[in-house]
CSV table of C-alpha atoms in Angstrom, one decimal:
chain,number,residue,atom,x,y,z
A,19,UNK,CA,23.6,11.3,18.3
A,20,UNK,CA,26.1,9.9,15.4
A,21,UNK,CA,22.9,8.7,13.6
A,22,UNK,CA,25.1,6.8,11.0
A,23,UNK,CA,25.9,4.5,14.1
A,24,UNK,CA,21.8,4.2,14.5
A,25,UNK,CA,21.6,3.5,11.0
A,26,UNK,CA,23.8,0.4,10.3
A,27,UNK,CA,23.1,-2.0,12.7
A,28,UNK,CA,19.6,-1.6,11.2
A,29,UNK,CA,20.6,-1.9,7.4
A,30,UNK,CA,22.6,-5.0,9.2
A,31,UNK,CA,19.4,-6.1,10.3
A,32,UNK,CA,17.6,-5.7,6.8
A,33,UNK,CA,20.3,-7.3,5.1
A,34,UNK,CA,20.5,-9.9,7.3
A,35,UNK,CA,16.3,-11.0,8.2
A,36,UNK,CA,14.9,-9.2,5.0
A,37,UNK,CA,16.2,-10.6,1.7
A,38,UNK,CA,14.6,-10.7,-1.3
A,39,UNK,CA,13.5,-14.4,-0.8
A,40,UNK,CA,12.5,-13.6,2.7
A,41,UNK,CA,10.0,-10.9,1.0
A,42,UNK,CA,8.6,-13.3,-1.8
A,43,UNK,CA,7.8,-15.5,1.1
A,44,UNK,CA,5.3,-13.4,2.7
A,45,UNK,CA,4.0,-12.1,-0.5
A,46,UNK,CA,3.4,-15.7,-1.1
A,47,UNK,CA,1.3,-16.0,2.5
A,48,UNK,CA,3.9,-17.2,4.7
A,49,UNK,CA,4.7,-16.4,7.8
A,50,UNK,CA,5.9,-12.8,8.9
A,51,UNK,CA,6.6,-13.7,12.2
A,52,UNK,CA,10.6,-14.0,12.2
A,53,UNK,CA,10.9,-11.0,10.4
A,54,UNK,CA,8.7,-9.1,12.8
A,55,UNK,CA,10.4,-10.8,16.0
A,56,UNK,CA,14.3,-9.6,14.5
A,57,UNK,CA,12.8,-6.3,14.1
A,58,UNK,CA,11.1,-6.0,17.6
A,59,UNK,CA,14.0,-7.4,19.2
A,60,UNK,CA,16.4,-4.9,17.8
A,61,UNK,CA,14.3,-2.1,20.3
A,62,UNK,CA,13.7,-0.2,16.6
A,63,UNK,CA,10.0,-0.1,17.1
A,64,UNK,CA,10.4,2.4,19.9
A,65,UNK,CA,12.9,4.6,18.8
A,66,UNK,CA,10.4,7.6,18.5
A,67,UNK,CA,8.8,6.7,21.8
A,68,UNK,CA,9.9,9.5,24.8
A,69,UNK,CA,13.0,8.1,27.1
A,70,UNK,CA,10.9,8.4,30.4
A,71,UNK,CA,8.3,5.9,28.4
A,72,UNK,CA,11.5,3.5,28.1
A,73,UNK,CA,11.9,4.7,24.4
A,74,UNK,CA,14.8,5.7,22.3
A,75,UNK,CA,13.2,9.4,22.5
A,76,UNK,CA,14.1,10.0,18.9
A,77,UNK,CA,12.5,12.5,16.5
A,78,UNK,CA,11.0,11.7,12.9
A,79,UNK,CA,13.5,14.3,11.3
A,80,UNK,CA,16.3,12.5,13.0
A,81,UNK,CA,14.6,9.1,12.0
A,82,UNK,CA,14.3,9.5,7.8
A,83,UNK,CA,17.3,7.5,6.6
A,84,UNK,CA,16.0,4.4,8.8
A,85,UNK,CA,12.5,5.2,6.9
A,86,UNK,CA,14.1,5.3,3.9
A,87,UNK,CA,15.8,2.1,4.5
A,88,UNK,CA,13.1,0.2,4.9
A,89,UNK,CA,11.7,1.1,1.6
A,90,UNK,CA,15.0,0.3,0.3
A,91,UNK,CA,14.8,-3.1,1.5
A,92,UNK,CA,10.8,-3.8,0.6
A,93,UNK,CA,10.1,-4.2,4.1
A,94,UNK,CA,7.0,-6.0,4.0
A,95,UNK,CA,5.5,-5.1,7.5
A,96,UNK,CA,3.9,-1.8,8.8
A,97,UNK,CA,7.5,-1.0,10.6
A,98,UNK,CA,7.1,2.6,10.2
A,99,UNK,CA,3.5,2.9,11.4
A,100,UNK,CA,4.1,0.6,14.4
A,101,UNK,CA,7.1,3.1,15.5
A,102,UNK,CA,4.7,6.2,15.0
A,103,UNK,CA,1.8,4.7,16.5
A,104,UNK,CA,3.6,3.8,19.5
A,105,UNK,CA,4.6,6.8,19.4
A,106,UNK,CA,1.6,8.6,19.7
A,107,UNK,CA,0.2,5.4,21.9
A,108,UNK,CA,2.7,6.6,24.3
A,109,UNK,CA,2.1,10.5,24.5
A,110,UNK,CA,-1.5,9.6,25.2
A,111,UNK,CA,0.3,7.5,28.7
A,112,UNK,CA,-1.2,4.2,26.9
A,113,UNK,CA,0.4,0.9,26.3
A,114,UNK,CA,1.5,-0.6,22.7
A,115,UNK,CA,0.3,-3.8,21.6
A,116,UNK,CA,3.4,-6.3,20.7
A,117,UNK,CA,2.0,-6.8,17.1
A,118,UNK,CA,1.9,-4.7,13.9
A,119,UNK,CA,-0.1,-1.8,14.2
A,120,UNK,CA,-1.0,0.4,11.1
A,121,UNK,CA,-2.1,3.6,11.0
A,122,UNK,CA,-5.8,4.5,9.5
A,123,UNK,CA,-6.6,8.2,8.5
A,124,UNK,CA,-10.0,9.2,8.3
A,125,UNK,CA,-10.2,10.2,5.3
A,126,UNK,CA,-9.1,6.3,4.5
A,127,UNK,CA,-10.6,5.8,1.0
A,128,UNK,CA,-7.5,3.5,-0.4
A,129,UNK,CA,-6.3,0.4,0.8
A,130,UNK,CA,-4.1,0.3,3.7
A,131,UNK,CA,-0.1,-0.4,2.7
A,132,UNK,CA,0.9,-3.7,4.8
A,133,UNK,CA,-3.1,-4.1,5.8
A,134,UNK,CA,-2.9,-8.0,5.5
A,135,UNK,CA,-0.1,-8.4,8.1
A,136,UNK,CA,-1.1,-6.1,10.8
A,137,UNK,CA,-3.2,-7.1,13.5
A,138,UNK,CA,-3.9,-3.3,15.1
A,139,UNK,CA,-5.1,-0.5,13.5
A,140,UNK,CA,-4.6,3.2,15.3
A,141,UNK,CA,-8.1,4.5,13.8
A,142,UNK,CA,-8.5,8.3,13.2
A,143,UNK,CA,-12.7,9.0,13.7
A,144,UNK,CA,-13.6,12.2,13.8
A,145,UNK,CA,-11.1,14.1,16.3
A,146,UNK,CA,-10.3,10.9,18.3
A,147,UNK,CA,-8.0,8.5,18.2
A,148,UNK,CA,-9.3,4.8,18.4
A,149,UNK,CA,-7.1,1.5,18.7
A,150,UNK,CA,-8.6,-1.2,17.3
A,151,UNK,CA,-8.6,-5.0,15.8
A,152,UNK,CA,-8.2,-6.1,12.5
A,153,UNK,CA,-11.1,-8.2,12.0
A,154,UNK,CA,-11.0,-8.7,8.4
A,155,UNK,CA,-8.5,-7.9,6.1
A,156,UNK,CA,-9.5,-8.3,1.8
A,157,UNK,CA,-6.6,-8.4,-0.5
A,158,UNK,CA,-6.5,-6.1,-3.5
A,159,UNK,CA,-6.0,-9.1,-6.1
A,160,UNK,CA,-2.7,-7.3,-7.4
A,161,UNK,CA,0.4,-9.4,-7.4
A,162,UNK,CA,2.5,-9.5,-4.7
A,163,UNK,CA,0.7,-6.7,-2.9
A,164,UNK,CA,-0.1,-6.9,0.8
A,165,UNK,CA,-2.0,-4.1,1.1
A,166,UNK,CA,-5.8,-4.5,2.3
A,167,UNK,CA,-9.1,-2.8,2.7
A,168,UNK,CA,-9.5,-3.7,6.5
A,169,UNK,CA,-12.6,-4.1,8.5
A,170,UNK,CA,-12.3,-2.8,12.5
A,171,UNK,CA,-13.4,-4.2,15.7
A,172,UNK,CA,-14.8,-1.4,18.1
A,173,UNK,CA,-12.0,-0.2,20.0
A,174,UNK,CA,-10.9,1.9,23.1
A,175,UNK,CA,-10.0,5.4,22.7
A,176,UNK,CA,-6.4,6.8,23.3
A,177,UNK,CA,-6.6,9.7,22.9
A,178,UNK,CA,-7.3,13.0,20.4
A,179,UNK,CA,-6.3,12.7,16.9
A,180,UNK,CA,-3.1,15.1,16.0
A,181,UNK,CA,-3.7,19.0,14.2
A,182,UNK,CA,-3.9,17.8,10.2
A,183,UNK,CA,-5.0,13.8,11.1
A,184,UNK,CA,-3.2,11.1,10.9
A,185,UNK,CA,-2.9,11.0,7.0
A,186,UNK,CA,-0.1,13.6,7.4
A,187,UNK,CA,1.9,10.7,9.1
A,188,UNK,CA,1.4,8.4,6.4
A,189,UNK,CA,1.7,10.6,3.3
A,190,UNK,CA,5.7,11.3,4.9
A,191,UNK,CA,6.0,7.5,6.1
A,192,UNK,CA,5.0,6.4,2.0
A,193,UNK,CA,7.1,9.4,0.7
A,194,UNK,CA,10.5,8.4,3.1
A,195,UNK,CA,9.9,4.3,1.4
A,196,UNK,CA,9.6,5.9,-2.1
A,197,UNK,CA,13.1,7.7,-1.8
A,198,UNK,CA,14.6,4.7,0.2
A,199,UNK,CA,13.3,2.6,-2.8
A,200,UNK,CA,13.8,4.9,-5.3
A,201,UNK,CA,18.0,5.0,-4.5
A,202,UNK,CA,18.3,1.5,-4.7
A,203,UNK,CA,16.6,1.4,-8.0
A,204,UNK,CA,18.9,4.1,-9.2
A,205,UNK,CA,22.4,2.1,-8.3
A,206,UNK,CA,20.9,-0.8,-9.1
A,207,UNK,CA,19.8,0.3,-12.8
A,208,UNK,CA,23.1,2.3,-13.5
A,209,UNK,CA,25.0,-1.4,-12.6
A,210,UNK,CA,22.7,-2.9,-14.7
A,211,UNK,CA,23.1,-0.6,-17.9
A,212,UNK,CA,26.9,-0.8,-17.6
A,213,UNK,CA,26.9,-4.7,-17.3
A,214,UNK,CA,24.4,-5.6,-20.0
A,215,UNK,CA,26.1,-5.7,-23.7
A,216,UNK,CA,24.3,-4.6,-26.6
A,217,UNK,CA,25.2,-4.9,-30.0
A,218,UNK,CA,29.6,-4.9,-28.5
A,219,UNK,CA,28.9,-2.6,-25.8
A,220,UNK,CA,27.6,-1.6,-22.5
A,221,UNK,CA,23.9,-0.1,-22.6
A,222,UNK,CA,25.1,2.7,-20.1
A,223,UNK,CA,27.5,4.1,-23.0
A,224,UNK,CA,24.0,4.8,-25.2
A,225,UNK,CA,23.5,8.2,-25.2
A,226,UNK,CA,19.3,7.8,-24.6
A,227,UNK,CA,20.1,5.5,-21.8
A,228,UNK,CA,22.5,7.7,-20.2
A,229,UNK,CA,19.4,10.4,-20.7
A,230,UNK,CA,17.3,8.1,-19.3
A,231,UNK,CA,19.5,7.3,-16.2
A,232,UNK,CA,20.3,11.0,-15.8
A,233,UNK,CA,16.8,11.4,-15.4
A,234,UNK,CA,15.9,8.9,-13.3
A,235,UNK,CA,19.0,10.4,-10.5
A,236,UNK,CA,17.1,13.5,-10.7
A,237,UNK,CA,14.0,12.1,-9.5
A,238,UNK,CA,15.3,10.1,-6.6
A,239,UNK,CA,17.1,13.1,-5.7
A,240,UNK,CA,13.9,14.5,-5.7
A,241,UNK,CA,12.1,12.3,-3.6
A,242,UNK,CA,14.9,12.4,-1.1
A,243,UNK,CA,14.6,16.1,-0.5
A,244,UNK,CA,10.7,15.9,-0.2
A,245,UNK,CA,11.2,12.9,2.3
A,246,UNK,CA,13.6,15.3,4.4
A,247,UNK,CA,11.0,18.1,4.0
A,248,UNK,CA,8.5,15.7,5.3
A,249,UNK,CA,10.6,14.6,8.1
A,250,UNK,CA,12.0,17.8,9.3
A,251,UNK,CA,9.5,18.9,11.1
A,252,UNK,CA,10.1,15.3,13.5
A,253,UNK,CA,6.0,14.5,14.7
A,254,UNK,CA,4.9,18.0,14.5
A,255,UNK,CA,4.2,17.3,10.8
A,256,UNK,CA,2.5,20.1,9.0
A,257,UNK,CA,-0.1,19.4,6.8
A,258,UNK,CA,1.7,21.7,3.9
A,259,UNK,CA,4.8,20.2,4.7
A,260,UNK,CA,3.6,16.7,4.6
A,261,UNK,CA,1.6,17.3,1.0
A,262,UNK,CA,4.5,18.7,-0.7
A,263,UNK,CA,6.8,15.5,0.5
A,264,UNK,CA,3.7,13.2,-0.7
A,265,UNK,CA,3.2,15.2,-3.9
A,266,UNK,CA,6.8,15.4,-4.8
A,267,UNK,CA,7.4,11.5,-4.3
A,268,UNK,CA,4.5,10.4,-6.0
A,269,UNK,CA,5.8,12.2,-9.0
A,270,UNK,CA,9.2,10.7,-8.9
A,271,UNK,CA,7.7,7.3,-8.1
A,272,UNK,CA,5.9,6.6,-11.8
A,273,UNK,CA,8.6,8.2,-13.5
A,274,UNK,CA,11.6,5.8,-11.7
A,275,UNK,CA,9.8,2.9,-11.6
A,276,UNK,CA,8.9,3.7,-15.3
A,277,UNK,CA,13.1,3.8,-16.6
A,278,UNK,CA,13.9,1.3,-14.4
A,279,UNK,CA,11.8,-0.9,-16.3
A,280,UNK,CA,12.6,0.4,-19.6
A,281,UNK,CA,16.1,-0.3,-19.0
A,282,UNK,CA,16.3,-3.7,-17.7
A,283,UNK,CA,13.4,-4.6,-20.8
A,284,UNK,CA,11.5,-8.1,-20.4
A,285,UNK,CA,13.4,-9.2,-17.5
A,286,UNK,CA,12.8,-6.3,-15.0
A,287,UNK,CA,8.9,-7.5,-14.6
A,288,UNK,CA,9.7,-11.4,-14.0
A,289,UNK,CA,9.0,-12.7,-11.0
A,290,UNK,CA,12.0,-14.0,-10.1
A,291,UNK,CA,14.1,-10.4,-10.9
A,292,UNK,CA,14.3,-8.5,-7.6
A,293,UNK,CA,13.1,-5.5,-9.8
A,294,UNK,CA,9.9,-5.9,-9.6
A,295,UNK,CA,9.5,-6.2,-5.9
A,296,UNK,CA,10.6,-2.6,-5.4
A,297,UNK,CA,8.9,-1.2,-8.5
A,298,UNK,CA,5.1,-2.5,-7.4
A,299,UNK,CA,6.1,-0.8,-3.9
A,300,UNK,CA,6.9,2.3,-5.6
A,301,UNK,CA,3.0,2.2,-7.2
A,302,UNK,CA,1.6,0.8,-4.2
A,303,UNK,CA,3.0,3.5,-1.8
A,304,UNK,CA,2.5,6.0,-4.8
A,305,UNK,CA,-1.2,5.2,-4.3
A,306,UNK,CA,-1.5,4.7,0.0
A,307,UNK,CA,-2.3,7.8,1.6
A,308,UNK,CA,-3.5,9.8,-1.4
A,309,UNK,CA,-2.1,9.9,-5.0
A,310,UNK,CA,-0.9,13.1,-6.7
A,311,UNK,CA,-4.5,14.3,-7.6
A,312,UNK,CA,-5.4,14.5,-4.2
A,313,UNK,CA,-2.1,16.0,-2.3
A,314,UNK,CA,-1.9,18.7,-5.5
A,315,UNK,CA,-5.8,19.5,-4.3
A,316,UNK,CA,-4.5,20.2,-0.7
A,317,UNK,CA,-1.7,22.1,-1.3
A,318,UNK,CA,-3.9,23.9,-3.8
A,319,UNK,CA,-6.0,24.9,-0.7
A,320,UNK,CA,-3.7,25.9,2.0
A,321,UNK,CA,-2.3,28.0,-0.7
A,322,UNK,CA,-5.6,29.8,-0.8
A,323,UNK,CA,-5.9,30.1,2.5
A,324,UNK,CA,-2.9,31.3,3.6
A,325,UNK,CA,-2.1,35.3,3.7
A,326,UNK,CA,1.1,35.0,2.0
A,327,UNK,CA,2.8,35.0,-1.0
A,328,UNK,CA,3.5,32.1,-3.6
A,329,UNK,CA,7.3,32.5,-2.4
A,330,UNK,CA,6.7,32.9,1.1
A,331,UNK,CA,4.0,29.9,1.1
A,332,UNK,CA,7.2,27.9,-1.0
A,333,UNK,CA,9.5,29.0,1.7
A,334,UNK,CA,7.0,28.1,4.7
A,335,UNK,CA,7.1,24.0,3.8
């Protein structure tokens, strides 16, 4: 499949339902609704669901640069866990609910990205897999941010919970919205720097911005290729695979949302700047599904387990 003829109907779609007034809106508490209807109408939400199921029968490595769009447009819904859960919802031979559904790892000690607009949860407990209701949903008091600590209804198991849990899922879903994000920021910065006048000239022709700027395309490239690493594996994710693509972007998201900022000065944290509403993403994902600490830990671990070599370990991601 020509996946560039996948991919711009939905950055059509994005551009067209998902602007950034449409974004400050539901940060704001209103309605998600149309946003979530264009999206489900579009057939997107099954693309990694098997043809005989009535799905797009698509594969996660195949599906990145739509992942990465929707970081790039601060998607504010759980689109990427709703595709992935009906995923798995249909390799278990169950049915999907219509709405949102995000995922929730066991090990789910951090709020949970897009929590106050979902109204399913696929629940990792123990070695099962659980869908439930969202019965309560408690903001995290940080501007602008939808995510939640949630509160589940019992619910009916599906089926058993994927080798490596569900976090590996989420760790490459946040990683693929940090490089989507992150190359926006990046164009969007370098325009900025060569616009703004300083002093008789451009900003960009500073040699410590251009550093700086430099810098920051090194990172996003970064986070790009640890997306791709995370993704390449399509739902098969490995748990190594999935903590070096976590690890990686994490990294690259401080640092970019960091210049970004310094760049742009004052301005770049107002509200009404469309900076900010991909730079508190960047922290927000940074955080979901296990910060550096925590993925740097795991690798750590598999390292000593395996019977390899550094290289070979390197080479196996």
């Amino acid at each position: 499949m020509d996946m560039q003829a996948f991919l711009d109907p939905f950055v059509r779609l994005l551009e067209a339902e998902c602007s950034p007034d449409t974004v400050r809106m539901i940060e704001a508490g209103g309605s998600a609704e149309g946003l979530w209807q264009a999206i489900a109408a579009s057939g997107y939400l099954d693309a990694l669901v098997p043809e005989e199921a009535s799905g797009a029968g698509l594969d996660l490595s195949t599906l990145g640069p739509i992942l990465m769009a929707l970081g790039a447009y601060a998607v504010p819904l759980p689109v990427a866990d709703t595709m992935v859960a009906r995923a798995l919802l249909a390799q278990a031979g169950k049915d999907a609910p219509q709405d949102p559904i995000i995922l929730v790892a066991e090990d789910s000690r951090w709020p949970v990205v897009s929590g106050q607009l979902a109204s399913w949860a696929l629940a990792q407990q123990d070695d099962r897999l659980v869908l439930c209701r969202i019965t309560q949903a408690e903001p995290t008091g940080v501007f602008g941010d939808l995510s939640a600590r949630i509160t589940l209804a019992p619910g009916d198991v599906v089926g058993m919970a994927p080798a490596g849990g569900l976090i590996k899922f989420g760790a490459v879903m946040r990683a693929a919205a940090i490089a989507g994000a992150a190359d926006t920021l990046l164009a969007r910065t370098t325009a900025y720097a060569n616009e703004r006048v300083q002093f008789g000239k451009p900003i960009g022709k500073q040699q410590a911005v251009q550093q700086q700027l430099a810098l920051m395309a090194q990172y996003a490239v970064a986070a790009r290729l640890a997306a791709q690493t995370g993704c390449a594996a399509g739902l098969a994710i490995t748990l190594q695979a999935a903590a070096s693509a976590k690890y990686m972007a994490n990294l690259a998201a401080s640092e970019i949302a960091a210049i970004a900022h310094a760049v742009h000065g004052a301005m770049g944290i107002s509200a009404e700047f469309d900076l900010q509403l991909l730079t508190k993403r960047l922290h927000a994902w940074r955080l979901a599904d296990g910060a550096e600490t925590y993925w740097a830990q795991a690798l750590g671990g598999l390292r000593l387990e395996a019977d390899l070599s550094s290289l070979d370990f390197i080479r196996g991601a």
